[in-house]
PDB file of C-alpha atoms in Angstrom:
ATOM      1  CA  UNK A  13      12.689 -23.844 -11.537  1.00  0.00           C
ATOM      2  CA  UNK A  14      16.173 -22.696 -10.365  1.00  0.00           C
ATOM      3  CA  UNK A  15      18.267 -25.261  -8.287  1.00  0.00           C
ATOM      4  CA  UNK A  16      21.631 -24.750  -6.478  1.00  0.00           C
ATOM      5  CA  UNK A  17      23.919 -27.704  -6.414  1.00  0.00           C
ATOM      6  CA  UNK A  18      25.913 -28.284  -3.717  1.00  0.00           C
ATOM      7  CA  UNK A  19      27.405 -32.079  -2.700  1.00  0.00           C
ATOM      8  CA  UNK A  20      23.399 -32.936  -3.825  1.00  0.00           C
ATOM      9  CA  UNK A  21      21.098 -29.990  -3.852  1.00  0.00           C
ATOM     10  CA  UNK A  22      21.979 -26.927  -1.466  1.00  0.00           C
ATOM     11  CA  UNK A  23      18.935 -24.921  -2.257  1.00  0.00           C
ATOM     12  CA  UNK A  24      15.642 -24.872  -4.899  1.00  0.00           C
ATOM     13  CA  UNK A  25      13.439 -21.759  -6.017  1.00  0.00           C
ATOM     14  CA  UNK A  26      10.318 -21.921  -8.386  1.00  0.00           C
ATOM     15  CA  UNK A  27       8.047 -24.610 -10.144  1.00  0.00           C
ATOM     16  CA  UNK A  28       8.390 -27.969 -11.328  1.00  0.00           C
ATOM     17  CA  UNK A  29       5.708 -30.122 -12.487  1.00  0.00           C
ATOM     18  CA  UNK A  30       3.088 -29.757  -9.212  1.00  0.00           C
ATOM     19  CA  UNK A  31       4.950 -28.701  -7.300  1.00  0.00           C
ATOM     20  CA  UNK A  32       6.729 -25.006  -5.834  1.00  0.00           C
ATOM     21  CA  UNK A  33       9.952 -25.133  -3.676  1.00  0.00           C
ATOM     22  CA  UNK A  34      11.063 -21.714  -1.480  1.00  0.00           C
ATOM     23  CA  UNK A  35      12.031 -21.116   1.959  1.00  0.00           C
ATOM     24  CA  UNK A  36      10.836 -18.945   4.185  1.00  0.00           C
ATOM     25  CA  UNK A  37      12.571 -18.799   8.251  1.00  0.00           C
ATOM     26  CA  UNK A  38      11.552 -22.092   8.949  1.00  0.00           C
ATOM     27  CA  UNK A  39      13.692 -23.371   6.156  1.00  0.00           C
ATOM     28  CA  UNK A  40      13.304 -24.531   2.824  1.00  0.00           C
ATOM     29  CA  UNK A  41      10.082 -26.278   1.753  1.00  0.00           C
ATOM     30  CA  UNK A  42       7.917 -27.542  -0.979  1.00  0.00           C
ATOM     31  CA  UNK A  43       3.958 -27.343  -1.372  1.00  0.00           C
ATOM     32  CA  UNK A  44       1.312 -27.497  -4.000  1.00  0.00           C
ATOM     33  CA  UNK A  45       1.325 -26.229  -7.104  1.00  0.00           C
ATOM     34  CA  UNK A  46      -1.513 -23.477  -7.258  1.00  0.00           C
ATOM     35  CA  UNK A  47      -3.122 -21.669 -10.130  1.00  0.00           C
ATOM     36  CA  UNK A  48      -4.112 -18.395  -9.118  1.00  0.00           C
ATOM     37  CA  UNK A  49      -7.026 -16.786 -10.202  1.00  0.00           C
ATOM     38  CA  UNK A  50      -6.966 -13.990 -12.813  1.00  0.00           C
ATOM     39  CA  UNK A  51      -9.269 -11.239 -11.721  1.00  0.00           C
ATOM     40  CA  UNK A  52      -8.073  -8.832 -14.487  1.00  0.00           C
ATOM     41  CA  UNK A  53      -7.930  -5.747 -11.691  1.00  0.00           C
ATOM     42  CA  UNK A  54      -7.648  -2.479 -12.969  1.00  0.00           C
ATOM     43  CA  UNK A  55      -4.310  -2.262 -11.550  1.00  0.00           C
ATOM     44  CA  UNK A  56      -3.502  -5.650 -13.410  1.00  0.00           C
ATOM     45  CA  UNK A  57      -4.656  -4.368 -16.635  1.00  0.00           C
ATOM     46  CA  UNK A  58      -2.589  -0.873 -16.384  1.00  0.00           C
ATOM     47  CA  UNK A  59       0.507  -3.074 -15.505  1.00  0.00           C
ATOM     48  CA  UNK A  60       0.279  -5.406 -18.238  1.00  0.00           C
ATOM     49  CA  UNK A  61      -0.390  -2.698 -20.781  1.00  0.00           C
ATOM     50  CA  UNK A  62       2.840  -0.692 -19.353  1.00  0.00           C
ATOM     51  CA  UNK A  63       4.851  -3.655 -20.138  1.00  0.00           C
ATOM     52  CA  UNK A  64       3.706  -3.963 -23.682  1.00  0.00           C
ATOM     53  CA  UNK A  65       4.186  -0.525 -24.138  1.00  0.00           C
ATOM     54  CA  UNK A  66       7.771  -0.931 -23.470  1.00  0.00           C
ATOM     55  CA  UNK A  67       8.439  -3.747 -25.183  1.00  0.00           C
ATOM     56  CA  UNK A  68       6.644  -2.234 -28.472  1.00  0.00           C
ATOM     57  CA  UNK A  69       8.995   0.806 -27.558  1.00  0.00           C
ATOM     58  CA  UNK A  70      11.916  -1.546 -27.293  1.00  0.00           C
ATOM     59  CA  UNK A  71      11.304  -3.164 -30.670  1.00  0.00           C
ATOM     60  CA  UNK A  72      11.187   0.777 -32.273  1.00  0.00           C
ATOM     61  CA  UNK A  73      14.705   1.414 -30.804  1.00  0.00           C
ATOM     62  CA  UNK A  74      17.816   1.381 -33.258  1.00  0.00           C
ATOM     63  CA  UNK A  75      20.116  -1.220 -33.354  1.00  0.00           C
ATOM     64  CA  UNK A  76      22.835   1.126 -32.299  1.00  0.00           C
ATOM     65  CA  UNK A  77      20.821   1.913 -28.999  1.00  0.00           C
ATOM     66  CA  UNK A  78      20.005  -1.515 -28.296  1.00  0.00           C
ATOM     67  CA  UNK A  79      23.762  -2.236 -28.102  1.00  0.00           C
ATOM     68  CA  UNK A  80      24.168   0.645 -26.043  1.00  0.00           C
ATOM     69  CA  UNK A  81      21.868  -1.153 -23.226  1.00  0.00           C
ATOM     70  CA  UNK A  82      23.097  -4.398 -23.913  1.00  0.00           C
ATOM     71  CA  UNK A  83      26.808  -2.487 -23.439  1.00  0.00           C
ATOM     72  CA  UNK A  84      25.486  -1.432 -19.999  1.00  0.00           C
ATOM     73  CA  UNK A  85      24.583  -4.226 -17.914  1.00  0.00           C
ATOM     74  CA  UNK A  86      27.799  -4.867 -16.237  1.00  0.00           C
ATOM     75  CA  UNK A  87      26.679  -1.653 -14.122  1.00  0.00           C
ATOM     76  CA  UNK A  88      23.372  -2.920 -13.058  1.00  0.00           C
ATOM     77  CA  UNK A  89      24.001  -6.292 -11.494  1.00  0.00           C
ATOM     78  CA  UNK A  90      22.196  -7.589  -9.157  1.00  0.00           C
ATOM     79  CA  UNK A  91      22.311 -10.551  -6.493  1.00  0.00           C
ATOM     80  CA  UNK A  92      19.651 -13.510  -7.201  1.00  0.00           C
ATOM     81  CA  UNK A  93      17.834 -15.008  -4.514  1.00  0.00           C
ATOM     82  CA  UNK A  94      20.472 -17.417  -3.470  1.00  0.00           C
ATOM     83  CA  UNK A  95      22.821 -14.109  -3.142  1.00  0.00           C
ATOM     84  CA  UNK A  96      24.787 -14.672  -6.214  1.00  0.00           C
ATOM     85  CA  UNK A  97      25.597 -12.259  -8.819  1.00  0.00           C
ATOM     86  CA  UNK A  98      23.494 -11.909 -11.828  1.00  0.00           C
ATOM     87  CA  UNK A  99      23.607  -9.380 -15.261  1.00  0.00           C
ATOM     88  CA  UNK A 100      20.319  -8.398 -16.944  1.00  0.00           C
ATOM     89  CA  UNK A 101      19.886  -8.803 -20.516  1.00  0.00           C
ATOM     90  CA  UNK A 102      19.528  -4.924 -22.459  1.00  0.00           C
ATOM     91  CA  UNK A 103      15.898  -5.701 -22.657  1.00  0.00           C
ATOM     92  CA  UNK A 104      15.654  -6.560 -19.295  1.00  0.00           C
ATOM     93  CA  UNK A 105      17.718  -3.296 -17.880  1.00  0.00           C
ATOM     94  CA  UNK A 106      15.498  -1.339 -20.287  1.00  0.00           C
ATOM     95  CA  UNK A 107      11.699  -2.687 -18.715  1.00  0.00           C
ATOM     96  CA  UNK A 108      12.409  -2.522 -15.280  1.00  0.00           C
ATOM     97  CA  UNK A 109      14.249   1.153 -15.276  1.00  0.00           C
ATOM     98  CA  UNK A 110      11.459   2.448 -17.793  1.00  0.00           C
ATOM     99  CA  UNK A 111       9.008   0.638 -15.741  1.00  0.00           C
ATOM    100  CA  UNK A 112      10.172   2.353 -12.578  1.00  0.00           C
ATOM    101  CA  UNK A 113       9.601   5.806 -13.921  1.00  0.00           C
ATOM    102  CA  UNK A 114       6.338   4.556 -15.670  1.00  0.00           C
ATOM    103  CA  UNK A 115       5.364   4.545 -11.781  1.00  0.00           C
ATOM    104  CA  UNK A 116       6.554   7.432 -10.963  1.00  0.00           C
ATOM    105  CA  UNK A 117       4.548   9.382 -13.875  1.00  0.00           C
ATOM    106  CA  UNK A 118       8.583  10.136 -15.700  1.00  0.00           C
ATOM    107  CA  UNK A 119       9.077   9.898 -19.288  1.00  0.00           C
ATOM    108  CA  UNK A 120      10.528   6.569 -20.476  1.00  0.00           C
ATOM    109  CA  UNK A 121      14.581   6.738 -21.394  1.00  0.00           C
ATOM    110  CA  UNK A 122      16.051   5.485 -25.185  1.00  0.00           C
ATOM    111  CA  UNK A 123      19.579   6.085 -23.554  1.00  0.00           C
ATOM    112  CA  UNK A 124      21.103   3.780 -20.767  1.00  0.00           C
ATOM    113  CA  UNK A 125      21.978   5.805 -18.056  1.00  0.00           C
ATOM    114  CA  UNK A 126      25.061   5.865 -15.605  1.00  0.00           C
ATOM    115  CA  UNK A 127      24.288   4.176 -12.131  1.00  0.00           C
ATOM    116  CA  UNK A 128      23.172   7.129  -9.661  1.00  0.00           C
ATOM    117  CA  UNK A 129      23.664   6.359  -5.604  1.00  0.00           C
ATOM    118  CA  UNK A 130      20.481   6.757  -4.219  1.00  0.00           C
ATOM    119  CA  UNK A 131      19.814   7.863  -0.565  1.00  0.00           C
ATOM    120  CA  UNK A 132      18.508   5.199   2.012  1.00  0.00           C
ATOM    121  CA  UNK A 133      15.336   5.270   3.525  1.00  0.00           C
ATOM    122  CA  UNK A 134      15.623   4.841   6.804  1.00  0.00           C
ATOM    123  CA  UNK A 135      12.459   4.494   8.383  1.00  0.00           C
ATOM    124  CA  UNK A 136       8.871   4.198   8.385  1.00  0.00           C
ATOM    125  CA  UNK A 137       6.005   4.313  10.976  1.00  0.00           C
ATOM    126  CA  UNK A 138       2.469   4.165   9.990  1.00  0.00           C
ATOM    127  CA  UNK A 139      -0.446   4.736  11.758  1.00  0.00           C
ATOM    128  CA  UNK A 140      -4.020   4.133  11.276  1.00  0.00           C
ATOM    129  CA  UNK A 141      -7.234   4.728  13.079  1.00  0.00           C
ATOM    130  CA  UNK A 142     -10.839   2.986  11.635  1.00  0.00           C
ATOM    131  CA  UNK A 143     -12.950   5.532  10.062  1.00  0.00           C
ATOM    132  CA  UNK A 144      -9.959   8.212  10.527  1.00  0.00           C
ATOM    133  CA  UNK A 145      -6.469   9.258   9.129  1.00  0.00           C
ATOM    134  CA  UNK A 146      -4.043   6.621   7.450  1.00  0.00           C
ATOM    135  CA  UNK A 147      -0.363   8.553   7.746  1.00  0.00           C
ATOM    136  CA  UNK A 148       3.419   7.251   7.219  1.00  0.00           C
ATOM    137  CA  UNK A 149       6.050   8.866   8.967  1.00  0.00           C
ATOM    138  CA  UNK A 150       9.178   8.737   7.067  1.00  0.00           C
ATOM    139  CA  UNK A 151      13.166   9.569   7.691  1.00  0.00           C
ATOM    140  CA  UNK A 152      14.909  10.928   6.306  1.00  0.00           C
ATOM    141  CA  UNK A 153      13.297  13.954   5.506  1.00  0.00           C
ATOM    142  CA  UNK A 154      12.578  15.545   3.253  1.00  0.00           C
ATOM    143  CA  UNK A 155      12.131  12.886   0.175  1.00  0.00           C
ATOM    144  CA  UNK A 156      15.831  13.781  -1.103  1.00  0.00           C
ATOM    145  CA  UNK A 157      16.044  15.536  -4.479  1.00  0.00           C
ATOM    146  CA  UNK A 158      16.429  13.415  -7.235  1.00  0.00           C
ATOM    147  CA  UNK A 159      13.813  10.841  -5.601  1.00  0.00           C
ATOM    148  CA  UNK A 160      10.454  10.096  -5.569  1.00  0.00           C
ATOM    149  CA  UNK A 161       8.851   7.430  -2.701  1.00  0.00           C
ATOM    150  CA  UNK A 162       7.238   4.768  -3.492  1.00  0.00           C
ATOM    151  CA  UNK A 163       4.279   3.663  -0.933  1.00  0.00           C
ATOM    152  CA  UNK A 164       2.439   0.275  -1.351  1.00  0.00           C
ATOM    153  CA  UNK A 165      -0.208  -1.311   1.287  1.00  0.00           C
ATOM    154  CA  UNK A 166      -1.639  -4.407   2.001  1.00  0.00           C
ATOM    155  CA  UNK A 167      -5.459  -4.405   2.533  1.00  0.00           C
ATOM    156  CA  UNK A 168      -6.221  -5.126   6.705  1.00  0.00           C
ATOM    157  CA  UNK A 169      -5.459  -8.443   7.698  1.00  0.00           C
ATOM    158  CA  UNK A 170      -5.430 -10.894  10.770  1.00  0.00           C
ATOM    159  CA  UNK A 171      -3.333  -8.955  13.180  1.00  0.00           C
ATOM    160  CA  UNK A 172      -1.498 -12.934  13.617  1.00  0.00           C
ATOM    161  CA  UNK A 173      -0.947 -12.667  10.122  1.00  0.00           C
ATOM    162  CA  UNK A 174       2.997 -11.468   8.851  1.00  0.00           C
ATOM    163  CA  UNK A 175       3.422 -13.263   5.356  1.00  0.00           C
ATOM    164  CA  UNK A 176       2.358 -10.267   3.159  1.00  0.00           C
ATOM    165  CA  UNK A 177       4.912 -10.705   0.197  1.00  0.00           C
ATOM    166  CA  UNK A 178       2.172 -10.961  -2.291  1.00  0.00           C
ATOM    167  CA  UNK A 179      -0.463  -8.627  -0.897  1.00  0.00           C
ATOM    168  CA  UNK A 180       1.257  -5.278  -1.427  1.00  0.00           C
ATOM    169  CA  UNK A 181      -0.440  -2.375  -3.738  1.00  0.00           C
ATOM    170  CA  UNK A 182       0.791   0.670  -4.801  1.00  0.00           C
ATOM    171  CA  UNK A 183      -0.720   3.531  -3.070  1.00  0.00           C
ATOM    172  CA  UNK A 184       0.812   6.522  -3.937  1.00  0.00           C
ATOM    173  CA  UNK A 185       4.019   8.505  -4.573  1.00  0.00           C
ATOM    174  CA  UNK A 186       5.443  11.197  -2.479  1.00  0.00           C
ATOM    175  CA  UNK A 187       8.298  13.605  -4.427  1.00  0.00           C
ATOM    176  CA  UNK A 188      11.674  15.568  -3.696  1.00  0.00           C
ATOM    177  CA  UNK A 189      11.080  18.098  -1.044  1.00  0.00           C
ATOM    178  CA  UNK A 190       7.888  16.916   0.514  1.00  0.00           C
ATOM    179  CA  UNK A 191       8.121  16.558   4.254  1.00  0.00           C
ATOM    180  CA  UNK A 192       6.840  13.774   6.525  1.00  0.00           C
ATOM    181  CA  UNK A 193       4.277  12.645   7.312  1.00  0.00           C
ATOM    182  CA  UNK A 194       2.607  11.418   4.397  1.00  0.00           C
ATOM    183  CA  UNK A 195      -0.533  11.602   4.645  1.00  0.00           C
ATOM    184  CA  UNK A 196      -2.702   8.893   2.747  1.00  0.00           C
ATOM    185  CA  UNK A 197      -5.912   8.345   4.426  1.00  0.00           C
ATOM    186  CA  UNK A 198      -7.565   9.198   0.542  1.00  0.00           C
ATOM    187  CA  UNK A 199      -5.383   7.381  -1.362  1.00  0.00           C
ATOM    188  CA  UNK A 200      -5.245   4.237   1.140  1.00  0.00           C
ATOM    189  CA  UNK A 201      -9.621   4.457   1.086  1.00  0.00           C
ATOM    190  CA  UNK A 202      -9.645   4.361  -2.821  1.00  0.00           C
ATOM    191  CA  UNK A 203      -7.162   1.297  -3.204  1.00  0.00           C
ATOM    192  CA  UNK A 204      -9.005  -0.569  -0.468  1.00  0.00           C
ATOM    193  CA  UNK A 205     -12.205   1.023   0.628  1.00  0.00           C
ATOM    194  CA  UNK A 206     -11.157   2.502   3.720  1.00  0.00           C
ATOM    195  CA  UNK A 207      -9.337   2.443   6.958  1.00  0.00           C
ATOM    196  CA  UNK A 208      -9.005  -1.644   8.713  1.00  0.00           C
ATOM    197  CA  UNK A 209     -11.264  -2.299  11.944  1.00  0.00           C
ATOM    198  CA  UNK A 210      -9.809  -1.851  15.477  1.00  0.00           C
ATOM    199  CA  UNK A 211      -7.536  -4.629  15.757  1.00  0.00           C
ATOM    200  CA  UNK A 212      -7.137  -5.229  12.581  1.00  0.00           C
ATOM    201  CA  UNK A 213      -3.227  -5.059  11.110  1.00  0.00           C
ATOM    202  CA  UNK A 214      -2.060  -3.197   8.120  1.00  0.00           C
ATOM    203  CA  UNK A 215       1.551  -3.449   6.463  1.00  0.00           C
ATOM    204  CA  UNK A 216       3.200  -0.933   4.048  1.00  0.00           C
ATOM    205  CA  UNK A 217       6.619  -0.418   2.275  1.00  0.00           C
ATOM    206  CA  UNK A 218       8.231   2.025   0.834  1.00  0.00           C
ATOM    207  CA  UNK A 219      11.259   2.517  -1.443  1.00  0.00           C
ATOM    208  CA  UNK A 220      12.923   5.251  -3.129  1.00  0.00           C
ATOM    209  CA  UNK A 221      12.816   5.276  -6.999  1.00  0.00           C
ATOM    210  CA  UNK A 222      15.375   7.927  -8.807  1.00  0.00           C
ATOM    211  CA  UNK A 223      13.688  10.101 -11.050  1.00  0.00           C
ATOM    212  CA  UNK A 224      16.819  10.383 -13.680  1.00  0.00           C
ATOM    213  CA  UNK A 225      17.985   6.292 -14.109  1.00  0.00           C
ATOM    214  CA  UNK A 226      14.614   4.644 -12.724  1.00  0.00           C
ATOM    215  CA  UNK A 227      16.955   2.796 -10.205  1.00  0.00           C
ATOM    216  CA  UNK A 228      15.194   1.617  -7.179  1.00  0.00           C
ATOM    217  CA  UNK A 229      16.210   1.486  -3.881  1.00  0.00           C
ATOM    218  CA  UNK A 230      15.874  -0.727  -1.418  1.00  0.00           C
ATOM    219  CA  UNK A 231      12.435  -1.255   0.336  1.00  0.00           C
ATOM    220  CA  UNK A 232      11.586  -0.695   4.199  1.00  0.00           C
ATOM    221  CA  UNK A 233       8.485  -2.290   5.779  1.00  0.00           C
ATOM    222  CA  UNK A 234       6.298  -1.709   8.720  1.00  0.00           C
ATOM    223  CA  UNK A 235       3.105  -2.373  10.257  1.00  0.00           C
ATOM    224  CA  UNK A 236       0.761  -0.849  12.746  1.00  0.00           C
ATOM    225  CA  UNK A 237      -2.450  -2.496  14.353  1.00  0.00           C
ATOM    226  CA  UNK A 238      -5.209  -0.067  13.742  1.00  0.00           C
ATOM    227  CA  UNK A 239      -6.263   1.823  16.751  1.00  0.00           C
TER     228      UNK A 239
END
């Protein structure tokens, strides 16, 4: 549970006892405590066994390079959900830009690397049709060099529905060089069994991920109604 004082409390995130407290635009809120379900996905498996992998891998690193990563987390700070800055731990910085390029199909890095600036993505527009073509439309264009794309889905859903946060899958990648559109009618059918019905609304996002730090860019969604 994370709390944010203020002259009482000026904002809540997280779990305590039964309860969960977020906000979403309507304001803050609290609800339920729910236990999910644990289907054990393939997906769910690979991720979990990526994340042991690295922290086996961290364990086999020498003291001299865990200082190194420990050394570099002043450059990798990032703002917390109430917008305040935060510093990862070394082992921290180490998972999440090895687990970045563990997406991306890159070799895992012993060394900390220097901060990169990564190129924004600008734009996406998807497009789907039932029984046809699932394509993204992306700018700029090409995917820079030095970047991969990221591009995760959410199965169809109630075309009322926009609370997806928890829904997304990775799809595919697209890399440097490759030109819009992307097209991903095979890899959206294999992830989800194929195209939504007419009507039906699907979301996707897509970030940039660079293929020499494993720093990842900000994320862009969109959604389309299929047609």
């Amino acid at each position: 549970m994370k709390i944010k004082f203020g002259a009482i409390v000026a904002d809540g995130r997280g779990k305590i006892a039964g309860h969960v407290v977020s906000k979403n635009r309507a304001g803050s809120y609290m609800r339920t405590k729910v236990t999910p379900v644990n289907p054990r996905t393939t997906s769910q498996i690979a991720v979990r066994a990526r994340l042991s992998t690295l922290s086996i891998a961290w364990r086999g690193l020498t003291a001299a390079q865990r200082a190194q990563w420990n050394a570099a987390v002043a450059s990798f700070m990032s703002t917390d959900i109430f917008g305040d800055l935060r510093k990862p731990t070394g082992f921290s910085l180490y998972q999440r830009l090895n687990n970045n390029l563990a997406i991306i199909g890159v070799a895992a890095i012993s060394v900390p690397p220097l901060p990169v600036g990564l190129t924004a993505l600008t734009t996406i527009t998807p497009t789907q049709a039932p029984g046809g073509a699932t394509s993204i439309t992306y700018a700029p264009t090409p995917v820079p060099a030095g970047h991969t794309m990221v591009v995760r889905a959410t199965a169809p859903v109630s075309p009322g529905k926009s609370f997806v946060k928890s829904e997304f899958r990775i799809i595919g990648t697209v890399a440097a060089a490759a030109a819009t559109p992307y097209v991903a009618t095979t890899a959206y059918a294999a992830k989800f069994g194929g195209p939504g019905l007419a009507g039906q609304k699907v979301f996707f996002e897509a970030f940039y991920i660079s293929i020499t730090t494993g720093q990842r860019g900000l994320p862009i969604q969109a959604s389309c109604i299929v047609a």
